[in-house]
């Protein structure tokens, strides 16, 4: 595990010594800010109108009208930003030859993979953490359900972790970061829209697509509900991504 | 210490290394010598567990490279053909990272880094980014990286590539100093390198071992042969046929040609009369003679003889090789 941490630390340093981390953070902040602001604006105008009409529905729920849509939109941002986190992970090392250093050092393949995935997760957590400032503002003006919020964040972490694991695997397949990035984005997009077919189909295939798709599993998290099947989905997707990366590193040796 | 048995490595259909076997004892420094594409890097990658052998086996300190990779990797310091540097890291940070990766205790990291920085003369470059280093310094950082955990076995793929002459001498000195405690296997196509630093040479060509012996013994094998440097002014197309018929001459090769002058490398019997005969042939043909001298036999010639194939003759074609020939001979 120490080795994984060593690798994660180096990886994280390299994110922050190149512009990539700052670009990602800035893009994320701007997009999140936009989604958050529009949700708040909608909420304010909507609740003002509700109050004028006599307010028979009781106080409106901040979680439901601000947090949920914002988090939902966040998952779309992930679709674009996570490939930028993962595309370089292995592709760059293969291109520059530093892979030869890692693979001839006394570390296990899984330590290399976990280390890199962890670095991606940490950068992603920093991105998520930056949203807390906006969310905390909500506490000043109202009383959101903080448990539901935490569950939402957990869901975002799991979903991001899934993307990062799959992205890491795709990065092991090529020496070219751009190819890795494009391919990763394509795969994520497919995983994201997979359940859309379900709108027209109730067949088994539809159900399978529904299950395999990443987005529907987030819906319960956004509502503040942890469902076992969703956790199982994300955790096993992360496991699968890391496992495939490991196999890919092994086969890299055999093909080379 | 290093044991290779019947090692074959195929990349798809190309066979890079063909059934080679050799052993290196503890404390030995062995030079791996061969032309481009001979299979040197491939063999080294198998020894360092980067690539698995297709057939056969290799072991380091008794640990198999296929089944006991961690044990092998712990004992090996490896300088790949391209130094594996992270360009966005400073030299010092990079070496610290490698030290941790190689399993050095956190408390010892700083002192190990200082030691190798000192050994590889990188003192002034501690804080410099790897990406901003010149080729020679990148090579030195690569070497420092290989030495950082004071490994029992060092595998160095062309350790002096890209270094200036002063550095080459220093690196050779450094490598020589490692003998005894460390087992070193280094690859090169430069012959003086092996004759000055290595106790034994393994000559490899097209994936096969052609010879394995001490530099002295290899030279002794070709006793009775000489190499003559001949510079003249005459029609290039006729010179070769004229010189080839001189008694005692075995092979004539064009080494250099500019503004009417041409330089030839002549392999011949070790007999001073050959030189006289050559001079006479040149004069008789009515050409101008600038120089005739014996350059002696170097490992280069042995190499050419053993691996005898045309493209190799390119090795003689530039001036830098002259100095190498001289260095090679003077060291004997
Ligand atoms: N990854 C690879 N895929 C396919 N063929 C390869 C690969 N690496 C090397 N080869 C082939 O294997 C042979 C041996 O290559 P190798 O790199 O071991 O030579 P070398 O002795 O190190 O040469 P050089 O002096 O140029 O470094 C060459 O014919 C090369 O084309
Ligand atoms: Mg090579």
Coordinates of C-alpha atoms and ligand atoms in Angstrom, one line a residue:
Chain A
X1 CA 0.0 0.0 0.0
X2 CA 2.9 2.3 0.7
X3 CA 3.9 1.9 -2.9
X4 CA 0.5 2.8 -4.1
X5 CA 0.6 6.0 -2.0
X6 CA 4.1 6.8 -3.4
X7 CA 2.7 6.5 -6.9
X8 CA -0.5 8.4 -6.1
X9 CA 1.6 11.3 -4.6
X10 CA 3.7 11.6 -7.6
X11 CA 0.7 11.5 -9.9
X12 CA -1.1 14.2 -7.9
X13 CA 2.0 16.4 -7.9
X14 CA 2.2 16.1 -11.6
X15 CA -1.5 17.1 -12.0
X16 CA -0.8 20.2 -10.0
X17 CA 2.6 21.1 -11.6
X18 CA 0.9 21.0 -15.1
X19 CA -2.0 23.4 -15.9
X20 CA -4.4 20.4 -16.2
X21 CA -5.5 20.4 -12.6
X22 CA -6.2 24.1 -12.6
X23 CA -8.0 24.0 -15.9
X24 CA -10.2 21.2 -14.6
X25 CA -10.9 22.9 -11.3
X26 CA -11.7 26.2 -13.1
X27 CA -14.0 24.5 -15.6
X28 CA -15.7 22.6 -12.9
X29 CA -16.2 25.6 -10.7
X30 CA -17.7 27.6 -13.5
X31 CA -20.1 24.9 -14.7
X32 CA -21.1 24.0 -11.1
X33 CA -21.6 27.7 -10.3
X34 CA -23.8 28.0 -13.4
X35 CA -26.0 25.0 -12.5
X36 CA -26.2 26.0 -8.9
X37 CA -27.1 29.5 -9.6
X38 CA -29.9 28.6 -12.0
X39 CA -31.3 26.1 -9.5
X40 CA -31.3 28.7 -6.8
X41 CA -32.9 31.3 -9.2
X42 CA -35.6 28.8 -10.1
X43 CA -36.2 28.0 -6.5
X44 CA -36.5 31.6 -5.5
X45 CA -38.9 32.6 -8.2
X46 CA -40.9 29.4 -7.8
X47 CA -41.3 29.7 -4.0
X48 CA -42.1 33.4 -4.3
X49 CA -45.0 32.5 -6.7
X50 CA -46.1 29.7 -4.3
X51 CA -46.1 32.1 -1.4
X52 CA -48.3 34.5 -3.4
X53 CA -50.8 31.8 -4.2
X54 CA -51.3 31.2 -0.5
X55 CA -48.6 28.7 0.2
X56 CA -50.8 25.7 0.8
X57 CA -48.0 23.3 0.1
X58 CA -45.9 24.2 3.1
X59 CA -42.2 25.3 3.0
X60 CA -40.5 24.1 -0.2
X61 CA -37.7 21.6 0.2
X62 CA -34.2 23.0 -0.6
X63 CA -32.8 19.5 -1.1
X64 CA -35.4 18.6 -3.6
X65 CA -35.3 21.8 -5.6
X66 CA -31.7 22.9 -5.4
X67 CA -29.4 20.1 -4.4
X68 CA -31.0 17.3 -6.4
X69 CA -31.1 19.1 -9.8
X70 CA -27.6 20.5 -9.2
X71 CA -26.1 17.1 -8.4
X72 CA -28.0 15.6 -11.4
X73 CA -26.4 18.2 -13.7
X74 CA -23.0 17.5 -12.0
X75 CA -23.1 14.0 -13.4
X76 CA -23.1 15.5 -16.9
X77 CA -20.0 17.6 -16.0
X78 CA -18.3 14.4 -14.9
X79 CA -18.9 12.9 -18.3
X80 CA -16.7 15.6 -19.8
X81 CA -14.1 16.2 -17.1
X82 CA -13.2 12.8 -15.9
X83 CA -11.7 11.7 -19.3
X84 CA -9.4 14.6 -18.9
X85 CA -8.3 13.3 -15.5
X86 CA -7.7 9.7 -16.7
X87 CA -6.4 10.0 -20.2
X88 CA -2.8 10.7 -19.3
X89 CA -2.6 8.2 -16.4
X90 CA -0.9 5.4 -18.3
X91 CA -0.7 6.6 -21.9
X92 CA 1.8 9.3 -21.0
X93 CA 4.0 6.9 -19.1
X94 CA 4.0 4.5 -22.0
X95 CA 4.9 7.3 -24.4
X96 CA 7.8 8.7 -22.4
X97 CA 9.2 5.3 -21.3
X98 CA 8.7 5.8 -17.5
X99 CA 6.4 2.8 -17.6
X100 CA 9.7 0.8 -17.9
X101 CA 10.7 2.3 -14.5
X102 CA 7.4 1.4 -12.8
X103 CA 7.3 -2.1 -14.2
X104 CA 10.9 -2.9 -13.3
X105 CA 10.6 -1.6 -9.7
X106 CA 9.6 -3.8 -6.9
X107 CA 5.9 -2.9 -6.9
X108 CA 3.0 -5.0 -7.8
X109 CA 0.8 -4.2 -10.8
X110 CA -2.2 -3.6 -8.6
X111 CA -0.2 -1.1 -6.6
X112 CA 0.5 0.9 -9.7
X113 CA -3.1 0.9 -10.7
X114 CA -4.6 1.7 -7.4
X115 CA -2.0 4.4 -6.9
X116 CA -3.0 6.1 -10.2
X117 CA -6.7 5.7 -9.6
X118 CA -6.3 7.1 -6.1
X119 CA -4.5 10.1 -7.5
X120 CA -7.5 10.7 -9.9
X121 CA -9.9 10.2 -7.0
X122 CA -8.0 12.8 -4.9
X123 CA -8.1 15.4 -7.6
X124 CA -11.7 14.6 -8.2
X125 CA -12.4 15.0 -4.4
X126 CA -10.8 18.4 -4.5
X127 CA -13.1 19.3 -7.3
X128 CA -16.1 18.1 -5.4
X129 CA -14.9 19.7 -2.2
X130 CA -14.9 23.1 -4.0
X131 CA -18.7 22.8 -4.3
X132 CA -19.1 22.6 -0.6
X133 CA -18.7 26.4 -0.4
X134 CA -21.8 27.0 -2.4
X135 CA -23.7 24.3 -0.7
X136 CA -22.8 25.7 2.7
X137 CA -24.4 29.0 1.7
X138 CA -27.7 27.1 1.7
X139 CA -27.3 26.5 5.4
X140 CA -27.2 30.2 6.0
X141 CA -30.6 30.8 4.5
X142 CA -32.4 27.6 5.1
X143 CA -32.1 24.2 6.8
X144 CA -31.2 21.6 4.2
X145 CA -31.2 17.9 5.2
X146 CA -27.4 17.4 5.7
X147 CA -27.6 13.6 5.8
X148 CA -29.2 13.6 2.4
X149 CA -26.5 16.0 1.2
X150 CA -23.8 13.6 2.4
X151 CA -25.4 10.7 0.6
X152 CA -25.5 12.8 -2.5
X153 CA -21.8 13.4 -2.2
X154 CA -21.2 9.7 -1.6
X155 CA -23.1 9.0 -4.8
X156 CA -21.0 11.5 -6.7
X157 CA -17.8 10.0 -5.4
X158 CA -18.9 6.5 -6.4
X159 CA -20.0 7.5 -9.8
X160 CA -16.8 9.5 -10.3
X161 CA -14.8 6.6 -9.1
X162 CA -16.4 4.4 -11.7
X163 CA -15.6 6.8 -14.4
X164 CA -12.0 7.1 -13.2
X165 CA -11.5 3.3 -13.0
X166 CA -12.9 2.8 -16.5
X167 CA -10.9 5.8 -17.8
X168 CA -7.7 4.4 -16.2
X169 CA -8.3 1.1 -18.0
X170 CA -8.7 2.8 -21.4
X171 CA -5.5 4.8 -20.8
X172 CA -3.6 1.5 -20.5
X173 CA -4.6 0.6 -24.0
X174 CA -2.7 3.3 -25.9
X175 CA 0.4 5.5 -26.0
X176 CA -1.6 8.5 -27.1
X177 CA -3.4 10.5 -24.5
X178 CA -5.7 12.1 -27.1
X179 CA -6.8 8.7 -28.3
X180 CA -7.3 7.6 -24.7
X181 CA -9.3 10.7 -23.9
X182 CA -11.6 10.5 -27.0
X183 CA -12.2 6.8 -26.5
X184 CA -12.9 7.3 -22.8
X185 CA -15.4 10.1 -23.5
X186 CA -17.1 7.9 -26.1
X187 CA -17.4 5.0 -23.7
X188 CA -18.8 7.2 -20.9
X189 CA -21.3 8.7 -23.2
X190 CA -22.6 5.2 -24.2
X191 CA -22.7 4.2 -20.5
X192 CA -24.6 7.4 -19.8
X193 CA -27.3 7.2 -22.4
X194 CA -27.7 3.5 -22.3
X195 CA -30.9 3.7 -20.3
X196 CA -32.5 6.0 -22.8
X197 CA -33.5 3.1 -24.9
X198 CA -35.6 2.0 -21.9
X199 CA -38.0 4.9 -22.7
X200 CA -39.2 2.8 -25.7
X201 CA -38.7 -0.7 -24.5
X202 CA -39.7 -2.8 -21.6
X203 CA -37.9 -5.9 -22.9
X204 CA -35.2 -7.7 -21.0
X205 CA -32.6 -5.9 -23.2
X206 CA -34.1 -2.7 -22.0
X207 CA -33.8 -3.7 -18.4
X208 CA -30.2 -4.8 -18.9
X209 CA -29.4 -1.5 -20.5
X210 CA -31.1 0.2 -17.6
X211 CA -29.0 -1.7 -15.1
X212 CA -25.8 -1.2 -16.9
X213 CA -26.2 2.5 -17.4
X214 CA -24.3 4.7 -14.9
X215 CA -26.8 7.5 -14.5
X216 CA -29.9 5.8 -13.1
X217 CA -28.0 4.4 -10.2
X218 CA -27.3 7.9 -9.1
X219 CA -31.0 9.0 -8.8
X220 CA -31.5 7.4 -5.4
X221 CA -28.3 8.9 -4.1
X222 CA -29.4 12.3 -5.2
X223 CA -32.6 11.9 -3.2
X224 CA -30.5 11.0 -0.2
X225 CA -31.3 7.3 -0.3
X226 CA -28.6 4.7 -0.2
X227 CA -29.8 1.5 -2.0
X228 CA -27.7 -1.6 -1.8
X229 CA -28.1 -2.4 -5.5
X230 CA -26.7 1.0 -6.5
X231 CA -23.7 0.7 -4.2
X232 CA -23.1 -2.8 -5.5
X233 CA -23.2 -1.5 -9.1
X234 CA -20.7 1.3 -8.5
X235 CA -18.3 -0.7 -6.4
X236 CA -18.3 -3.6 -8.8
X237 CA -17.8 -1.2 -11.8
X238 CA -14.8 0.3 -10.0
X239 CA -13.5 -3.2 -9.3
X240 CA -14.0 -4.2 -12.9
X241 CA -12.2 -1.1 -14.2
X242 CA -9.2 -1.7 -12.0
X243 CA -9.2 -5.4 -12.7
X244 CA -9.2 -4.8 -16.5
X245 CA -6.4 -2.3 -16.0
X246 CA -4.4 -4.9 -14.3
X247 CA -5.0 -7.5 -17.0
X248 CA -4.1 -4.9 -19.6
X249 CA -0.7 -4.1 -17.8
X250 CA 0.0 -7.8 -17.8
X251 CA -0.8 -8.2 -21.5
X252 CA 1.3 -5.2 -22.1
X253 CA 4.2 -7.3 -20.9
X254 CA 3.3 -10.2 -23.1
X255 CA 2.7 -8.2 -26.2
X256 CA 5.1 -5.3 -25.8
Chain B
X1 CA 24.5 -14.0 -10.3
X2 CA 22.9 -13.7 -13.7
X3 CA 22.0 -16.9 -15.5
X4 CA 20.3 -17.1 -18.9
X5 CA 19.4 -20.5 -20.4
X6 CA 18.1 -21.0 -23.8
X7 CA 16.4 -17.7 -23.9
X8 CA 14.3 -16.9 -26.9
X9 CA 12.2 -13.8 -27.3
X10 CA 9.8 -13.3 -30.2
X11 CA 7.8 -10.2 -31.0
X12 CA 5.0 -11.6 -33.0
X13 CA 6.8 -13.2 -35.9
X14 CA 10.2 -11.5 -35.5
X15 CA 12.6 -13.4 -33.4
X16 CA 14.7 -10.8 -31.5
X17 CA 16.7 -13.2 -29.4
X18 CA 17.4 -16.7 -30.5
X19 CA 18.2 -19.3 -27.9
X20 CA 21.0 -17.6 -26.1
X21 CA 22.6 -18.8 -22.9
X22 CA 25.2 -17.1 -20.7
X23 CA 26.2 -16.6 -17.1
X24 CA 27.6 -13.7 -15.2
X25 CA 29.3 -14.3 -11.9
X26 CA 29.1 -12.0 -8.9
X27 CA 31.3 -9.0 -9.1
X28 CA 31.8 -9.3 -12.8
X29 CA 31.4 -6.5 -15.3
X30 CA 30.2 -7.8 -18.6
X31 CA 29.8 -5.9 -21.8
X32 CA 27.1 -6.7 -24.2
X33 CA 28.3 -5.7 -27.6
X34 CA 26.3 -5.8 -30.9
X35 CA 25.1 -3.7 -33.8
X36 CA 21.7 -2.1 -33.9
X37 CA 18.8 -4.5 -33.6
X38 CA 21.1 -7.3 -32.3
X39 CA 18.8 -8.0 -29.4
X40 CA 20.7 -6.3 -26.5
X41 CA 17.8 -4.2 -25.2
X42 CA 15.4 -7.2 -25.6
X43 CA 17.7 -9.4 -23.5
X44 CA 18.0 -6.7 -20.8
X45 CA 14.3 -6.2 -20.7
X46 CA 13.9 -9.9 -20.0
X47 CA 16.5 -9.8 -17.3
X48 CA 14.7 -6.9 -15.6
X49 CA 11.2 -8.5 -15.8
X50 CA 9.9 -5.9 -18.2
X51 CA 9.3 -8.6 -20.8
X52 CA 8.7 -12.3 -20.2
X53 CA 10.8 -14.7 -22.2
X54 CA 9.1 -16.6 -25.0
X55 CA 11.1 -19.7 -24.3
X56 CA 13.9 -20.6 -21.9
X57 CA 14.7 -19.1 -18.6
X58 CA 16.6 -16.4 -16.9
X59 CA 17.4 -15.8 -13.2
X60 CA 19.0 -13.2 -11.1
X61 CA 20.7 -14.2 -7.8
X62 CA 18.8 -17.5 -8.2
X63 CA 15.4 -15.9 -8.6
X64 CA 13.5 -16.6 -11.7
X65 CA 12.5 -13.6 -13.8
X66 CA 9.1 -15.1 -14.6
X67 CA 7.9 -16.4 -11.3
X68 CA 9.8 -14.4 -8.6
X69 CA 9.6 -11.0 -10.2
X70 CA 9.5 -9.0 -7.0
X71 CA 12.7 -10.6 -5.6
X72 CA 14.4 -10.0 -8.9
X73 CA 13.3 -6.4 -9.2
X74 CA 14.5 -5.7 -5.7
X75 CA 18.0 -6.7 -6.6
X76 CA 18.2 -4.9 -9.9
X77 CA 19.1 -1.4 -10.9
X78 CA 18.1 -0.7 -14.5
X79 CA 19.0 2.1 -16.8
X80 CA 16.7 1.7 -19.9
X81 CA 17.7 2.8 -23.3
X82 CA 15.8 6.0 -22.8
X83 CA 16.2 7.3 -19.3
X84 CA 12.7 7.0 -17.6
X85 CA 12.4 10.6 -16.4
X86 CA 9.3 12.5 -15.4
X87 CA 9.9 15.8 -17.1
X88 CA 7.8 17.9 -14.8
X89 CA 9.8 16.8 -11.7
X90 CA 13.0 18.2 -10.4
X91 CA 16.0 15.9 -10.3
X92 CA 15.9 15.8 -6.5
X93 CA 12.2 15.0 -6.3
X94 CA 12.5 12.5 -9.0
X95 CA 15.3 10.6 -7.2
X96 CA 13.3 10.7 -4.0
X97 CA 10.4 9.2 -5.7
X98 CA 12.4 6.4 -7.2
X99 CA 14.1 5.7 -3.9
X100 CA 10.6 5.2 -2.3
X101 CA 9.5 3.1 -5.2
X102 CA 12.5 0.9 -4.8
X103 CA 11.5 0.3 -1.2
X104 CA 14.1 2.5 0.7
X105 CA 13.0 3.5 4.2
X106 CA 11.7 7.0 4.5
X107 CA 14.5 7.9 6.9
X108 CA 17.2 6.8 4.5
X109 CA 15.8 8.4 1.3
X110 CA 17.5 11.8 1.7
X111 CA 20.9 10.3 2.3
X112 CA 20.6 7.9 -0.6
X113 CA 19.6 10.7 -2.9
X114 CA 22.6 12.8 -1.8
X115 CA 24.9 9.8 -2.3
X116 CA 23.8 9.2 -5.9
X117 CA 23.7 12.9 -6.8
X118 CA 27.3 13.1 -5.6
X119 CA 28.3 10.0 -7.5
X120 CA 26.8 11.1 -10.7
X121 CA 28.0 14.8 -10.4
X122 CA 24.5 16.2 -10.4
X123 CA 25.1 18.6 -7.5
X124 CA 24.4 21.8 -9.5
X125 CA 21.2 20.3 -10.9
X126 CA 19.3 19.3 -7.9
X127 CA 16.5 21.7 -8.4
X128 CA 16.5 21.7 -12.1
X129 CA 13.5 20.1 -13.9
X130 CA 14.2 16.8 -15.7
X131 CA 12.5 18.2 -18.8
X132 CA 15.1 21.0 -19.0
X133 CA 18.2 18.8 -18.8
X134 CA 20.4 18.2 -21.8
X135 CA 20.7 14.6 -23.1
X136 CA 23.9 13.9 -21.2
X137 CA 22.4 15.0 -17.9
X138 CA 19.3 13.1 -18.5
X139 CA 21.5 10.1 -19.0
X140 CA 23.3 10.8 -15.7
X141 CA 20.0 11.2 -13.8
X142 CA 19.0 7.8 -15.4
X143 CA 22.2 6.3 -14.0
X144 CA 21.6 7.9 -10.6
X145 CA 18.2 6.4 -10.6
X146 CA 19.6 2.9 -11.3
X147 CA 22.1 3.2 -8.4
X148 CA 19.8 4.6 -5.9
X149 CA 19.0 1.5 -3.9
X150 CA 22.6 0.2 -4.2
X151 CA 21.4 -2.9 -6.1
X152 CA 23.4 -6.1 -6.4
X153 CA 22.9 -6.3 -10.1
X154 CA 23.1 -3.3 -12.5
X155 CA 21.6 -3.6 -15.9
X156 CA 22.7 -0.6 -18.0
X157 CA 21.5 -0.2 -21.5
X158 CA 24.0 2.0 -23.3
X159 CA 25.1 3.9 -20.2
X160 CA 27.4 6.3 -22.0
X161 CA 25.1 7.2 -24.9
X162 CA 25.0 11.0 -25.3
X163 CA 27.7 11.8 -22.8
X164 CA 30.7 14.1 -23.6
X165 CA 34.2 12.5 -23.6
X166 CA 35.0 13.7 -20.1
X167 CA 31.8 12.3 -18.8
X168 CA 32.3 9.0 -20.6
X169 CA 35.6 8.6 -18.8
X170 CA 33.9 9.4 -15.5
X171 CA 31.0 7.0 -16.0
X172 CA 33.4 4.3 -17.0
X173 CA 35.4 5.0 -13.9
X174 CA 32.2 4.9 -11.8
X175 CA 31.2 1.5 -13.4
X176 CA 34.7 0.1 -12.8
X177 CA 34.4 1.1 -9.2
X178 CA 31.3 -0.9 -8.9
X179 CA 33.0 -4.2 -9.6
X180 CA 33.5 -6.5 -6.8
X181 CA 30.3 -5.8 -4.8
X182 CA 28.1 -5.3 -7.8
X183 CA 27.5 -7.3 -10.9
X184 CA 27.1 -5.2 -13.9
X185 CA 25.9 -6.0 -17.4
X186 CA 26.1 -3.1 -19.8
X187 CA 25.3 -2.8 -23.5
X188 CA 27.0 -0.7 -26.1
X189 CA 28.1 -0.5 -29.6
X190 CA 31.2 1.4 -28.7
X191 CA 34.2 -0.9 -28.4
X192 CA 36.6 1.1 -26.2
X193 CA 33.8 1.0 -23.6
X194 CA 34.1 -2.8 -23.2
X195 CA 37.9 -3.0 -23.4
X196 CA 38.3 -0.4 -20.7
X197 CA 35.6 -1.3 -18.2
X198 CA 34.5 -4.9 -18.8
X199 CA 36.2 -8.1 -17.7
X200 CA 34.3 -10.0 -20.3
X201 CA 32.6 -9.3 -23.6
X202 CA 29.6 -11.0 -25.0
X203 CA 29.2 -10.3 -28.7
X204 CA 25.7 -10.6 -29.9
X205 CA 24.4 -10.3 -33.5
X206 CA 21.0 -10.9 -34.9
X207 CA 19.9 -12.5 -31.7
X208 CA 22.7 -14.9 -31.4
X209 CA 25.8 -14.9 -29.2
X210 CA 28.8 -14.9 -31.5
X211 CA 31.6 -14.8 -28.9
X212 CA 32.1 -14.5 -25.2
X213 CA 35.5 -13.9 -23.8
X214 CA 37.8 -11.4 -22.2
X215 CA 38.8 -8.5 -24.4
X216 CA 42.4 -9.7 -24.4
X217 CA 41.5 -13.2 -25.5
X218 CA 39.4 -11.9 -28.3
X219 CA 42.2 -9.7 -29.5
X220 CA 44.6 -12.7 -29.3
X221 CA 42.3 -14.6 -31.6
X222 CA 43.2 -12.3 -34.4
X223 CA 46.9 -12.2 -33.8
X224 CA 48.6 -12.3 -37.2
X225 CA 46.2 -9.8 -38.6
X226 CA 46.7 -6.1 -39.0
X227 CA 44.6 -3.2 -40.1
X228 CA 46.1 -0.5 -42.2
X229 CA 44.9 3.0 -42.8
X230 CA 45.7 4.3 -46.3
X231 CA 44.9 7.8 -47.6
X232 CA 45.4 8.5 -51.3
X233 CA 44.3 10.5 -54.2
X234 CA 43.0 8.4 -57.1
X235 CA 39.9 7.1 -58.8
X236 CA 37.8 5.5 -56.1
X237 CA 36.3 2.9 -58.4
X238 CA 39.7 1.5 -59.4
X239 CA 41.5 1.7 -56.0
X240 CA 39.7 -1.2 -54.5
X241 CA 40.5 -3.7 -57.2
X242 CA 44.1 -2.6 -57.4
X243 CA 44.7 -2.8 -53.7
X244 CA 42.9 -6.1 -53.3
X245 CA 45.4 -8.0 -55.4
X246 CA 48.4 -6.9 -53.3
X247 CA 49.8 -10.0 -51.6
X248 CA 48.7 -10.4 -48.0
X249 CA 45.7 -8.1 -48.3
X250 CA 42.4 -9.7 -47.2
X251 CA 39.9 -7.0 -47.4
X252 CA 39.7 -3.4 -48.6
X253 CA 37.1 -1.0 -47.4
X254 CA 36.4 2.6 -48.3
X255 CA 36.4 4.5 -45.0
X256 CA 36.2 8.1 -46.1
X257 CA 36.1 10.2 -49.2
X258 CA 36.3 13.9 -49.8
X259 CA 37.5 16.3 -52.4
X260 CA 39.4 13.8 -54.5
X261 CA 41.0 12.1 -51.5
X262 CA 39.9 8.8 -50.2
X263 CA 40.8 6.9 -47.1
X264 CA 40.8 3.1 -47.0
X265 CA 40.8 0.5 -44.3
X266 CA 42.8 -2.5 -45.3
X267 CA 42.7 -5.8 -43.5
X268 CA 45.9 -7.7 -44.0
X269 CA 48.5 -10.1 -42.7
X270 CA 50.6 -8.7 -39.9
X271 CA 53.7 -8.1 -41.9
X272 CA 55.4 -4.8 -42.5
X273 CA 56.1 -5.7 -46.2
X274 CA 52.4 -5.4 -46.9
X275 CA 52.5 -1.7 -46.2
X276 CA 55.5 -1.3 -48.5
X277 CA 53.7 -3.3 -51.2
X278 CA 50.6 -1.2 -50.8
X279 CA 52.6 2.0 -51.1
X280 CA 54.3 0.7 -54.2
X281 CA 51.0 -0.3 -55.8
X282 CA 49.7 3.2 -55.3
X283 CA 52.7 4.9 -56.7
X284 CA 52.8 2.5 -59.7
X285 CA 49.2 3.3 -60.5
X286 CA 50.2 7.0 -60.6
X287 CA 48.1 8.1 -57.7
X288 CA 49.1 10.5 -54.9
X289 CA 49.9 8.9 -51.6
X290 CA 49.2 10.8 -48.4
X291 CA 49.4 8.3 -45.6
X292 CA 50.0 4.7 -44.8
X293 CA 50.0 3.5 -41.2
X294 CA 49.1 0.5 -39.2
X295 CA 46.2 1.2 -36.9
X296 CA 46.6 -2.1 -35.2
X297 CA 43.8 -4.4 -34.4
X298 CA 41.1 -3.2 -32.2
X299 CA 38.0 -4.9 -30.9
X300 CA 36.3 -3.1 -33.6
X301 CA 38.0 -5.3 -36.2
X302 CA 37.2 -8.4 -34.2
X303 CA 33.7 -7.3 -34.0
X304 CA 33.5 -6.8 -37.8
X305 CA 35.1 -10.1 -38.4
X306 CA 32.8 -12.0 -36.1
X307 CA 29.6 -10.3 -37.2
X308 CA 30.8 -10.0 -40.8
X309 CA 28.0 -8.3 -42.6
X310 CA 28.1 -5.2 -44.8
X311 CA 26.0 -2.6 -43.0
X312 CA 28.4 -2.8 -40.1
X313 CA 31.2 -1.3 -42.1
X314 CA 29.5 2.0 -41.6
X315 CA 31.1 2.1 -38.2
X316 CA 34.4 3.2 -39.8
X317 CA 32.9 6.0 -41.7
X318 CA 33.2 9.0 -39.5
X319 CA 36.1 10.6 -37.7
X320 CA 35.0 10.0 -34.2
X321 CA 35.6 6.4 -34.8
X322 CA 39.3 7.2 -35.4
X323 CA 39.7 8.2 -31.8
X324 CA 37.9 5.2 -30.6
X325 CA 40.2 3.0 -32.6
X326 CA 43.1 4.7 -31.0
X327 CA 41.7 4.5 -27.6
X328 CA 40.8 0.9 -28.0
X329 CA 44.3 0.0 -29.1
X330 CA 46.1 2.1 -26.5
X331 CA 44.2 0.4 -23.7
X332 CA 45.5 -3.0 -24.4
Ligands
LIG1 N1 8.4 -3.8 -29.3 C1 8.8 -4.5 -30.3 N2 8.0 -5.0 -31.2 C2 8.5 -5.7 -32.3 N3 9.8 -5.9 -32.6 C3 10.7 -5.3 -31.7 C4 10.3 -4.6 -30.6 N4 11.4 -4.2 -29.9 C5 12.4 -4.7 -30.6 N5 12.0 -5.3 -31.7 C6 12.9 -6.0 -32.7 O1 13.7 -6.9 -32.0 C7 15.0 -6.8 -32.6 C8 16.0 -6.5 -31.5 O2 15.8 -5.3 -30.9 P1 16.6 -4.7 -29.7 O3 16.0 -3.4 -29.3 O4 16.8 -5.7 -28.7 O5 18.0 -4.4 -30.4 P2 19.3 -3.7 -29.7 O6 20.4 -4.7 -29.8 O7 19.0 -3.1 -28.4 O8 19.6 -2.5 -30.8 P3 20.1 -1.0 -30.6 O9 21.6 -1.1 -30.6 O10 19.6 -0.3 -31.8 O11 19.6 -0.5 -29.3 C9 15.0 -5.8 -33.6 O12 14.9 -6.4 -34.9 C10 13.8 -5.0 -33.4 O13 13.2 -4.6 -34.6
LIG2 MG1 19.0 -1.2 -27.6

